[in-house]
Amino acid sequence: MNRVLDVYCRALSALCALLMAAMVILVFGNVVLRYAFSTGWLISEELSRWMFVWMVFIGSIVALRDNAHLGTDMVVVRLPAGARRVCIVVAQLIMLYISWLMLSGSWSQVEINAGTEAPVSGLSLSFLYFCGVVFAVSTLVILLYELWMNLSGRRGNGALMVQECADIEPARSAASRD
């Protein structure tokens, strides 16, 4: 399962890079067309905004997998291993609940907007809201796997799922290189 999640997140990282490249092309191309030729792509702004939303949600999945979300762990790291594990499991259960709420809310938005078209592209707005469904399903799988690893004792002494500082390398990535 660990390898499957790693491959999935590498694919998502590549997709983020492609989305970023497409956004740069759309926005830069539109700027050049507007200033050099007094014209532009009407669809550029709408598509680049949608790509940005998708990129943020996809990047959040990868950050969750890499334990790269920032957080405060100054209390938890001082706890004994058993109490730390309990805190981590409670946090994971809360995150699972929030991911479930995200899934149900995003799916509702997909259904509500199925017949609504974007003003410029004419694409269904369901596609925009579907990124929440992808995010929620992915985080549910990752969090369930991490919860199982913590409960089964395979994760060490309650491995933290956050970093105190952005300059610190994510724990899982450092361990995977050994």
mmCIF file with all atom_site columns, C-alpha atoms in Angstrom:
data_model
loop_
_atom_site.group_PDB
_atom_site.id
_atom_site.type_symbol
_atom_site.label_atom_id
_atom_site.label_alt_id
_atom_site.label_comp_id
_atom_site.label_asym_id
_atom_site.label_entity_id
_atom_site.label_seq_id
_atom_site.pdbx_PDB_ins_code
_atom_site.Cartn_x
_atom_site.Cartn_y
_atom_site.Cartn_z
_atom_site.occupancy
_atom_site.B_iso_or_equiv
_atom_site.pdbx_formal_charge
_atom_site.auth_seq_id
_atom_site.auth_comp_id
_atom_site.auth_asym_id
_atom_site.auth_atom_id
_atom_site.pdbx_PDB_model_num
ATOM 1   C CA . MET A 1 1   ? 0.000   0.000  0.000   1.00 0.00 ? 1   MET A CA 1
ATOM 2   C CA . ASN A 1 2   ? 2.889   2.330  0.797   1.00 0.00 ? 2   ASN A CA 1
ATOM 3   C CA . ARG A 1 3   ? 4.289   1.974  -2.727  1.00 0.00 ? 3   ARG A CA 1
ATOM 4   C CA . VAL A 1 4   ? 0.880   2.502  -4.303  1.00 0.00 ? 4   VAL A CA 1
ATOM 5   C CA . LEU A 1 5   ? 0.420   5.744  -2.366  1.00 0.00 ? 5   LEU A CA 1
ATOM 6   C CA . ASP A 1 6   ? 3.943   6.870  -3.283  1.00 0.00 ? 6   ASP A CA 1
ATOM 7   C CA . VAL A 1 7   ? 3.341   6.220  -6.997  1.00 0.00 ? 7   VAL A CA 1
ATOM 8   C CA . TYR A 1 8   ? -0.040  7.958  -6.792  1.00 0.00 ? 8   TYR A CA 1
ATOM 9   C CA . CYS A 1 9   ? 1.495   11.019 -5.157  1.00 0.00 ? 9   CYS A CA 1
ATOM 10  C CA . ARG A 1 10  ? 4.332   11.150 -7.690  1.00 0.00 ? 10  ARG A CA 1
ATOM 11  C CA . ALA A 1 11  ? 1.713   11.114 -10.448 1.00 0.00 ? 11  ALA A CA 1
ATOM 12  C CA . LEU A 1 12  ? -0.171  13.908 -8.666  1.00 0.00 ? 12  LEU A CA 1
ATOM 13  C CA . SER A 1 13  ? 3.056   15.914 -8.371  1.00 0.00 ? 13  SER A CA 1
ATOM 14  C CA . ALA A 1 14  ? 3.629   15.510 -12.107 1.00 0.00 ? 14  ALA A CA 1
ATOM 15  C CA . LEU A 1 15  ? 0.044   16.605 -12.747 1.00 0.00 ? 15  LEU A CA 1
ATOM 16  C CA . CYS A 1 16  ? 0.653   19.705 -10.599 1.00 0.00 ? 16  CYS A CA 1
ATOM 17  C CA . ALA A 1 17  ? 3.704   20.522 -12.687 1.00 0.00 ? 17  ALA A CA 1
ATOM 18  C CA . LEU A 1 18  ? 1.682   20.141 -15.896 1.00 0.00 ? 18  LEU A CA 1
ATOM 19  C CA . LEU A 1 19  ? -1.092  22.330 -14.511 1.00 0.00 ? 19  LEU A CA 1
ATOM 20  C CA . MET A 1 20  ? 1.452   24.987 -13.528 1.00 0.00 ? 20  MET A CA 1
ATOM 21  C CA . ALA A 1 21  ? 3.022   24.900 -16.997 1.00 0.00 ? 21  ALA A CA 1
ATOM 22  C CA . ALA A 1 22  ? -0.386  25.202 -18.650 1.00 0.00 ? 22  ALA A CA 1
ATOM 23  C CA . MET A 1 23  ? -1.287  28.120 -16.357 1.00 0.00 ? 23  MET A CA 1
ATOM 24  C CA . VAL A 1 24  ? 1.939   29.920 -17.248 1.00 0.00 ? 24  VAL A CA 1
ATOM 25  C CA . ILE A 1 25  ? 1.316   29.414 -20.957 1.00 0.00 ? 25  ILE A CA 1
ATOM 26  C CA . LEU A 1 26  ? -2.290  30.598 -20.720 1.00 0.00 ? 26  LEU A CA 1
ATOM 27  C CA . VAL A 1 27  ? -1.584  33.666 -18.596 1.00 0.00 ? 27  VAL A CA 1
ATOM 28  C CA . PHE A 1 28  ? 1.643   34.706 -20.336 1.00 0.00 ? 28  PHE A CA 1
ATOM 29  C CA . GLY A 1 29  ? 0.122   34.097 -23.757 1.00 0.00 ? 29  GLY A CA 1
ATOM 30  C CA . ASN A 1 30  ? -2.892  36.165 -22.834 1.00 0.00 ? 30  ASN A CA 1
ATOM 31  C CA . VAL A 1 31  ? -0.707  39.029 -21.574 1.00 0.00 ? 31  VAL A CA 1
ATOM 32  C CA . VAL A 1 32  ? 1.340   39.013 -24.787 1.00 0.00 ? 32  VAL A CA 1
ATOM 33  C CA . LEU A 1 33  ? -1.808  38.938 -26.912 1.00 0.00 ? 33  LEU A CA 1
ATOM 34  C CA . ARG A 1 34  ? -3.388  41.819 -24.981 1.00 0.00 ? 34  ARG A CA 1
ATOM 35  C CA . TYR A 1 35  ? -0.386  44.148 -25.003 1.00 0.00 ? 35  TYR A CA 1
ATOM 36  C CA . ALA A 1 36  ? 1.123   43.265 -28.348 1.00 0.00 ? 36  ALA A CA 1
ATOM 37  C CA . PHE A 1 37  ? -1.970  42.613 -30.450 1.00 0.00 ? 37  PHE A CA 1
ATOM 38  C CA . SER A 1 38  ? -4.848  44.222 -28.502 1.00 0.00 ? 38  SER A CA 1
ATOM 39  C CA . THR A 1 39  ? -6.660  40.901 -28.335 1.00 0.00 ? 39  THR A CA 1
ATOM 40  C CA . GLY A 1 40  ? -6.667  37.926 -25.992 1.00 0.00 ? 40  GLY A CA 1
ATOM 41  C CA . TRP A 1 41  ? -7.994  34.500 -25.139 1.00 0.00 ? 41  TRP A CA 1
ATOM 42  C CA . LEU A 1 42  ? -11.306 34.852 -23.368 1.00 0.00 ? 42  LEU A CA 1
ATOM 43  C CA . ILE A 1 43  ? -10.989 31.385 -21.896 1.00 0.00 ? 43  ILE A CA 1
ATOM 44  C CA . SER A 1 44  ? -7.526  31.983 -20.414 1.00 0.00 ? 44  SER A CA 1
ATOM 45  C CA . GLU A 1 45  ? -8.610  33.529 -17.123 1.00 0.00 ? 45  GLU A CA 1
ATOM 46  C CA . GLU A 1 46  ? -11.320 30.977 -16.436 1.00 0.00 ? 46  GLU A CA 1
ATOM 47  C CA . LEU A 1 47  ? -9.193  27.936 -17.238 1.00 0.00 ? 47  LEU A CA 1
ATOM 48  C CA . SER A 1 48  ? -6.153  29.204 -15.336 1.00 0.00 ? 48  SER A CA 1
ATOM 49  C CA . ARG A 1 49  ? -8.348  29.848 -12.278 1.00 0.00 ? 49  ARG A CA 1
ATOM 50  C CA . TRP A 1 50  ? -9.763  26.311 -12.468 1.00 0.00 ? 50  TRP A CA 1
ATOM 51  C CA . MET A 1 51  ? -6.264  24.877 -12.918 1.00 0.00 ? 51  MET A CA 1
ATOM 52  C CA . PHE A 1 52  ? -5.098  26.787 -9.854  1.00 0.00 ? 52  PHE A CA 1
ATOM 53  C CA . VAL A 1 53  ? -7.934  25.383 -7.751  1.00 0.00 ? 53  VAL A CA 1
ATOM 54  C CA . TRP A 1 54  ? -7.168  21.847 -8.915  1.00 0.00 ? 54  TRP A CA 1
ATOM 55  C CA . MET A 1 55  ? -3.456  22.374 -8.295  1.00 0.00 ? 55  MET A CA 1
ATOM 56  C CA . VAL A 1 56  ? -4.060  23.532 -4.706  1.00 0.00 ? 56  VAL A CA 1
ATOM 57  C CA . PHE A 1 57  ? -6.216  20.515 -3.891  1.00 0.00 ? 57  PHE A CA 1
ATOM 58  C CA . ILE A 1 58  ? -3.818  18.071 -5.567  1.00 0.00 ? 58  ILE A CA 1
ATOM 59  C CA . GLY A 1 59  ? -0.841  19.674 -3.828  1.00 0.00 ? 59  GLY A CA 1
ATOM 60  C CA . SER A 1 60  ? -2.629  19.311 -0.490  1.00 0.00 ? 60  SER A CA 1
ATOM 61  C CA . ILE A 1 61  ? -2.943  15.573 -1.074  1.00 0.00 ? 61  ILE A CA 1
ATOM 62  C CA . VAL A 1 62  ? 0.787   15.294 -1.765  1.00 0.00 ? 62  VAL A CA 1
ATOM 63  C CA . ALA A 1 63  ? 1.603   17.451 1.273   1.00 0.00 ? 63  ALA A CA 1
ATOM 64  C CA . LEU A 1 64  ? -0.542  15.217 3.486   1.00 0.00 ? 64  LEU A CA 1
ATOM 65  C CA . ARG A 1 65  ? 1.250   12.129 2.231   1.00 0.00 ? 65  ARG A CA 1
ATOM 66  C CA . ASP A 1 66  ? 4.668   13.740 2.789   1.00 0.00 ? 66  ASP A CA 1
ATOM 67  C CA . ASN A 1 67  ? 3.696   15.057 6.245   1.00 0.00 ? 67  ASN A CA 1
ATOM 68  C CA . ALA A 1 68  ? 4.555   18.508 4.930   1.00 0.00 ? 68  ALA A CA 1
ATOM 69  C CA . HIS A 1 69  ? 1.631   20.478 6.369   1.00 0.00 ? 69  HIS A CA 1
ATOM 70  C CA . LEU A 1 70  ? 2.770   22.942 8.988   1.00 0.00 ? 70  LEU A CA 1
ATOM 71  C CA . GLY A 1 71  ? 1.589   22.496 12.537  1.00 0.00 ? 71  GLY A CA 1
ATOM 72  C CA . THR A 1 72  ? 2.533   23.009 16.134  1.00 0.00 ? 72  THR A CA 1
ATOM 73  C CA . ASP A 1 73  ? 3.894   19.943 17.867  1.00 0.00 ? 73  ASP A CA 1
ATOM 74  C CA . MET A 1 74  ? 5.616   21.475 20.897  1.00 0.00 ? 74  MET A CA 1
ATOM 75  C CA . VAL A 1 75  ? 3.229   19.788 23.342  1.00 0.00 ? 75  VAL A CA 1
ATOM 76  C CA . VAL A 1 76  ? 2.864   16.437 21.581  1.00 0.00 ? 76  VAL A CA 1
ATOM 77  C CA . VAL A 1 77  ? 6.611   15.798 21.202  1.00 0.00 ? 77  VAL A CA 1
ATOM 78  C CA . ARG A 1 78  ? 7.039   16.159 24.980  1.00 0.00 ? 78  ARG A CA 1
ATOM 79  C CA . LEU A 1 79  ? 4.459   13.478 25.736  1.00 0.00 ? 79  LEU A CA 1
ATOM 80  C CA . PRO A 1 80  ? 5.383   9.855  26.447  1.00 0.00 ? 80  PRO A CA 1
ATOM 81  C CA . ALA A 1 81  ? 5.133   7.528  23.431  1.00 0.00 ? 81  ALA A CA 1
ATOM 82  C CA . GLY A 1 82  ? 1.759   6.097  24.460  1.00 0.00 ? 82  GLY A CA 1
ATOM 83  C CA . ALA A 1 83  ? 0.131   9.489  25.021  1.00 0.00 ? 83  ALA A CA 1
ATOM 84  C CA . ARG A 1 84  ? 1.669   10.754 21.791  1.00 0.00 ? 84  ARG A CA 1
ATOM 85  C CA . ARG A 1 85  ? 0.161   7.826  19.903  1.00 0.00 ? 85  ARG A CA 1
ATOM 86  C CA . VAL A 1 86  ? -3.263  8.534  21.452  1.00 0.00 ? 86  VAL A CA 1
ATOM 87  C CA . CYS A 1 87  ? -3.033  12.206 20.417  1.00 0.00 ? 87  CYS A CA 1
ATOM 88  C CA . ILE A 1 88  ? -2.037  11.233 16.882  1.00 0.00 ? 88  ILE A CA 1
ATOM 89  C CA . VAL A 1 89  ? -4.888  8.710  16.587  1.00 0.00 ? 89  VAL A CA 1
ATOM 90  C CA . VAL A 1 90  ? -7.424  11.259 17.882  1.00 0.00 ? 90  VAL A CA 1
ATOM 91  C CA . ALA A 1 91  ? -6.095  13.830 15.399  1.00 0.00 ? 91  ALA A CA 1
ATOM 92  C CA . GLN A 1 92  ? -6.345  11.287 12.575  1.00 0.00 ? 92  GLN A CA 1
ATOM 93  C CA . LEU A 1 93  ? -9.927  10.443 13.535  1.00 0.00 ? 93  LEU A CA 1
ATOM 94  C CA . ILE A 1 94  ? -10.831 14.137 13.488  1.00 0.00 ? 94  ILE A CA 1
ATOM 95  C CA . MET A 1 95  ? -9.150  14.533 10.085  1.00 0.00 ? 95  MET A CA 1
ATOM 96  C CA . LEU A 1 96  ? -11.062 11.493 8.792   1.00 0.00 ? 96  LEU A CA 1
ATOM 97  C CA . TYR A 1 97  ? -14.326 13.095 9.894   1.00 0.00 ? 97  TYR A CA 1
ATOM 98  C CA . ILE A 1 98  ? -13.424 16.397 8.241   1.00 0.00 ? 98  ILE A CA 1
ATOM 99  C CA . SER A 1 99  ? -12.443 14.556 5.052   1.00 0.00 ? 99  SER A CA 1
ATOM 100 C CA . TRP A 1 100 ? -15.819 12.810 5.115   1.00 0.00 ? 100 TRP A CA 1
ATOM 101 C CA . LEU A 1 101 ? -17.542 16.190 5.470   1.00 0.00 ? 101 LEU A CA 1
ATOM 102 C CA . MET A 1 102 ? -15.473 17.474 2.553   1.00 0.00 ? 102 MET A CA 1
ATOM 103 C CA . LEU A 1 103 ? -16.462 14.468 0.453   1.00 0.00 ? 103 LEU A CA 1
ATOM 104 C CA . SER A 1 104 ? -20.167 14.795 1.155   1.00 0.00 ? 104 SER A CA 1
ATOM 105 C CA . GLY A 1 105 ? -20.139 18.565 0.630   1.00 0.00 ? 105 GLY A CA 1
ATOM 106 C CA . SER A 1 106 ? -18.109 18.383 -2.569  1.00 0.00 ? 106 SER A CA 1
ATOM 107 C CA . TRP A 1 107 ? -20.294 15.612 -3.968  1.00 0.00 ? 107 TRP A CA 1
ATOM 108 C CA . SER A 1 108 ? -23.375 17.716 -3.209  1.00 0.00 ? 108 SER A CA 1
ATOM 109 C CA . GLN A 1 109 ? -21.825 20.624 -5.119  1.00 0.00 ? 109 GLN A CA 1
ATOM 110 C CA . VAL A 1 110 ? -20.999 18.328 -8.050  1.00 0.00 ? 110 VAL A CA 1
ATOM 111 C CA . GLU A 1 111 ? -24.634 17.215 -8.205  1.00 0.00 ? 111 GLU A CA 1
ATOM 112 C CA . ILE A 1 112 ? -26.041 20.734 -7.742  1.00 0.00 ? 112 ILE A CA 1
ATOM 113 C CA . ASN A 1 113 ? -23.825 22.204 -10.478 1.00 0.00 ? 113 ASN A CA 1
ATOM 114 C CA . ALA A 1 114 ? -24.191 19.364 -12.975 1.00 0.00 ? 114 ALA A CA 1
ATOM 115 C CA . GLY A 1 115 ? -26.419 21.464 -15.203 1.00 0.00 ? 115 GLY A CA 1
ATOM 116 C CA . THR A 1 116 ? -24.625 24.769 -14.676 1.00 0.00 ? 116 THR A CA 1
ATOM 117 C CA . GLU A 1 117 ? -22.156 25.883 -17.319 1.00 0.00 ? 117 GLU A CA 1
ATOM 118 C CA . ALA A 1 118 ? -19.159 28.171 -16.893 1.00 0.00 ? 118 ALA A CA 1
ATOM 119 C CA . PRO A 1 119 ? -19.762 31.543 -18.559 1.00 0.00 ? 119 PRO A CA 1
ATOM 120 C CA . VAL A 1 120 ? -16.844 31.477 -21.025 1.00 0.00 ? 120 VAL A CA 1
ATOM 121 C CA . SER A 1 121 ? -15.844 27.866 -21.630 1.00 0.00 ? 121 SER A CA 1
ATOM 122 C CA . GLY A 1 122 ? -19.292 26.324 -21.335 1.00 0.00 ? 122 GLY A CA 1
ATOM 123 C CA . LEU A 1 123 ? -17.819 23.492 -19.256 1.00 0.00 ? 123 LEU A CA 1
ATOM 124 C CA . SER A 1 124 ? -19.904 22.082 -16.448 1.00 0.00 ? 124 SER A CA 1
ATOM 125 C CA . LEU A 1 125 ? -19.138 23.640 -13.068 1.00 0.00 ? 125 LEU A CA 1
ATOM 126 C CA . SER A 1 126 ? -19.279 20.097 -11.671 1.00 0.00 ? 126 SER A CA 1
ATOM 127 C CA . PHE A 1 127 ? -15.751 19.620 -12.966 1.00 0.00 ? 127 PHE A CA 1
ATOM 128 C CA . LEU A 1 128 ? -14.519 22.478 -10.799 1.00 0.00 ? 128 LEU A CA 1
ATOM 129 C CA . TYR A 1 129 ? -16.144 21.065 -7.665  1.00 0.00 ? 129 TYR A CA 1
ATOM 130 C CA . PHE A 1 130 ? -14.994 17.528 -8.454  1.00 0.00 ? 130 PHE A CA 1
ATOM 131 C CA . CYS A 1 131 ? -11.506 18.444 -7.214  1.00 0.00 ? 131 CYS A CA 1
ATOM 132 C CA . GLY A 1 132 ? -12.983 18.382 -3.695  1.00 0.00 ? 132 GLY A CA 1
ATOM 133 C CA . VAL A 1 133 ? -14.169 14.826 -4.265  1.00 0.00 ? 133 VAL A CA 1
ATOM 134 C CA . VAL A 1 134 ? -10.723 13.757 -5.508  1.00 0.00 ? 134 VAL A CA 1
ATOM 135 C CA . PHE A 1 135 ? -9.116  15.480 -2.529  1.00 0.00 ? 135 PHE A CA 1
ATOM 136 C CA . ALA A 1 136 ? -11.479 13.945 0.022   1.00 0.00 ? 136 ALA A CA 1
ATOM 137 C CA . VAL A 1 137 ? -11.265 10.392 -1.331  1.00 0.00 ? 137 VAL A CA 1
ATOM 138 C CA . SER A 1 138 ? -7.467  10.604 -1.526  1.00 0.00 ? 138 SER A CA 1
ATOM 139 C CA . THR A 1 139 ? -7.100  11.988 1.981   1.00 0.00 ? 139 THR A CA 1
ATOM 140 C CA . LEU A 1 140 ? -9.505  9.394  3.353   1.00 0.00 ? 140 LEU A CA 1
ATOM 141 C CA . VAL A 1 141 ? -7.357  6.617  1.891   1.00 0.00 ? 141 VAL A CA 1
ATOM 142 C CA . ILE A 1 142 ? -4.105  8.183  3.133   1.00 0.00 ? 142 ILE A CA 1
ATOM 143 C CA . LEU A 1 143 ? -5.498  8.882  6.603   1.00 0.00 ? 143 LEU A CA 1
ATOM 144 C CA . LEU A 1 144 ? -6.990  5.395  6.933   1.00 0.00 ? 144 LEU A CA 1
ATOM 145 C CA . TYR A 1 145 ? -3.646  3.891  5.974   1.00 0.00 ? 145 TYR A CA 1
ATOM 146 C CA . GLU A 1 146 ? -1.774  6.110  8.452   1.00 0.00 ? 146 GLU A CA 1
ATOM 147 C CA . LEU A 1 147 ? -4.322  5.319  11.174  1.00 0.00 ? 147 LEU A CA 1
ATOM 148 C CA . TRP A 1 148 ? -3.914  1.606  10.546  1.00 0.00 ? 148 TRP A CA 1
ATOM 149 C CA . MET A 1 149 ? -0.115  1.975  10.659  1.00 0.00 ? 149 MET A CA 1
ATOM 150 C CA . ASN A 1 150 ? -0.326  3.822  13.999  1.00 0.00 ? 150 ASN A CA 1
ATOM 151 C CA . LEU A 1 151 ? -2.851  1.440  15.560  1.00 0.00 ? 151 LEU A CA 1
ATOM 152 C CA . SER A 1 152 ? -0.945  -1.648 14.442  1.00 0.00 ? 152 SER A CA 1
ATOM 153 C CA . GLY A 1 153 ? 2.290   -0.281 15.889  1.00 0.00 ? 153 GLY A CA 1
ATOM 154 C CA . ARG A 1 154 ? 4.112   -0.201 12.553  1.00 0.00 ? 154 ARG A CA 1
ATOM 155 C CA . ARG A 1 155 ? 4.618   3.551  12.627  1.00 0.00 ? 155 ARG A CA 1
ATOM 156 C CA . GLY A 1 156 ? 7.069   3.767  15.512  1.00 0.00 ? 156 GLY A CA 1
ATOM 157 C CA . ASN A 1 157 ? 6.325   5.744  18.650  1.00 0.00 ? 157 ASN A CA 1
ATOM 158 C CA . GLY A 1 158 ? 3.473   7.846  17.339  1.00 0.00 ? 158 GLY A CA 1
ATOM 159 C CA . ALA A 1 159 ? 5.033   9.499  14.322  1.00 0.00 ? 159 ALA A CA 1
ATOM 160 C CA . LEU A 1 160 ? 3.860   13.070 13.933  1.00 0.00 ? 160 LEU A CA 1
ATOM 161 C CA . MET A 1 161 ? 1.989   14.132 10.830  1.00 0.00 ? 161 MET A CA 1
ATOM 162 C CA . VAL A 1 162 ? 3.089   17.781 10.877  1.00 0.00 ? 162 VAL A CA 1
ATOM 163 C CA . GLN A 1 163 ? 6.257   19.851 10.819  1.00 0.00 ? 163 GLN A CA 1
ATOM 164 C CA . GLU A 1 164 ? 7.043   22.644 13.219  1.00 0.00 ? 164 GLU A CA 1
ATOM 165 C CA . CYS A 1 165 ? 8.969   24.602 10.588  1.00 0.00 ? 165 CYS A CA 1
ATOM 166 C CA . ALA A 1 166 ? 8.912   24.732 6.786   1.00 0.00 ? 166 ALA A CA 1
ATOM 167 C CA . ASP A 1 167 ? 12.711  24.425 6.713   1.00 0.00 ? 167 ASP A CA 1
ATOM 168 C CA . ILE A 1 168 ? 12.642  20.953 8.253   1.00 0.00 ? 168 ILE A CA 1
ATOM 169 C CA . GLU A 1 169 ? 12.569  18.099 5.783   1.00 0.00 ? 169 GLU A CA 1
ATOM 170 C CA . PRO A 1 170 ? 9.419   15.935 5.986   1.00 0.00 ? 170 PRO A CA 1
ATOM 171 C CA . ALA A 1 171 ? 9.910   12.901 8.233   1.00 0.00 ? 171 ALA A CA 1
ATOM 172 C CA . ARG A 1 172 ? 8.573   10.307 5.793   1.00 0.00 ? 172 ARG A CA 1
ATOM 173 C CA . SER A 1 173 ? 10.691  11.538 2.898   1.00 0.00 ? 173 SER A CA 1
ATOM 174 C CA . ALA A 1 174 ? 13.865  11.485 4.978   1.00 0.00 ? 174 ALA A CA 1
ATOM 175 C CA . ALA A 1 175 ? 13.137  7.969  6.220   1.00 0.00 ? 175 ALA A CA 1
ATOM 176 C CA . SER A 1 176 ? 12.382  6.675  2.727   1.00 0.00 ? 176 SER A CA 1
ATOM 177 C CA . ARG A 1 177 ? 15.834  7.679  1.453   1.00 0.00 ? 177 ARG A CA 1
ATOM 178 C CA . ASP A 1 178 ? 17.679  5.519  4.008   1.00 0.00 ? 178 ASP A CA 1
#
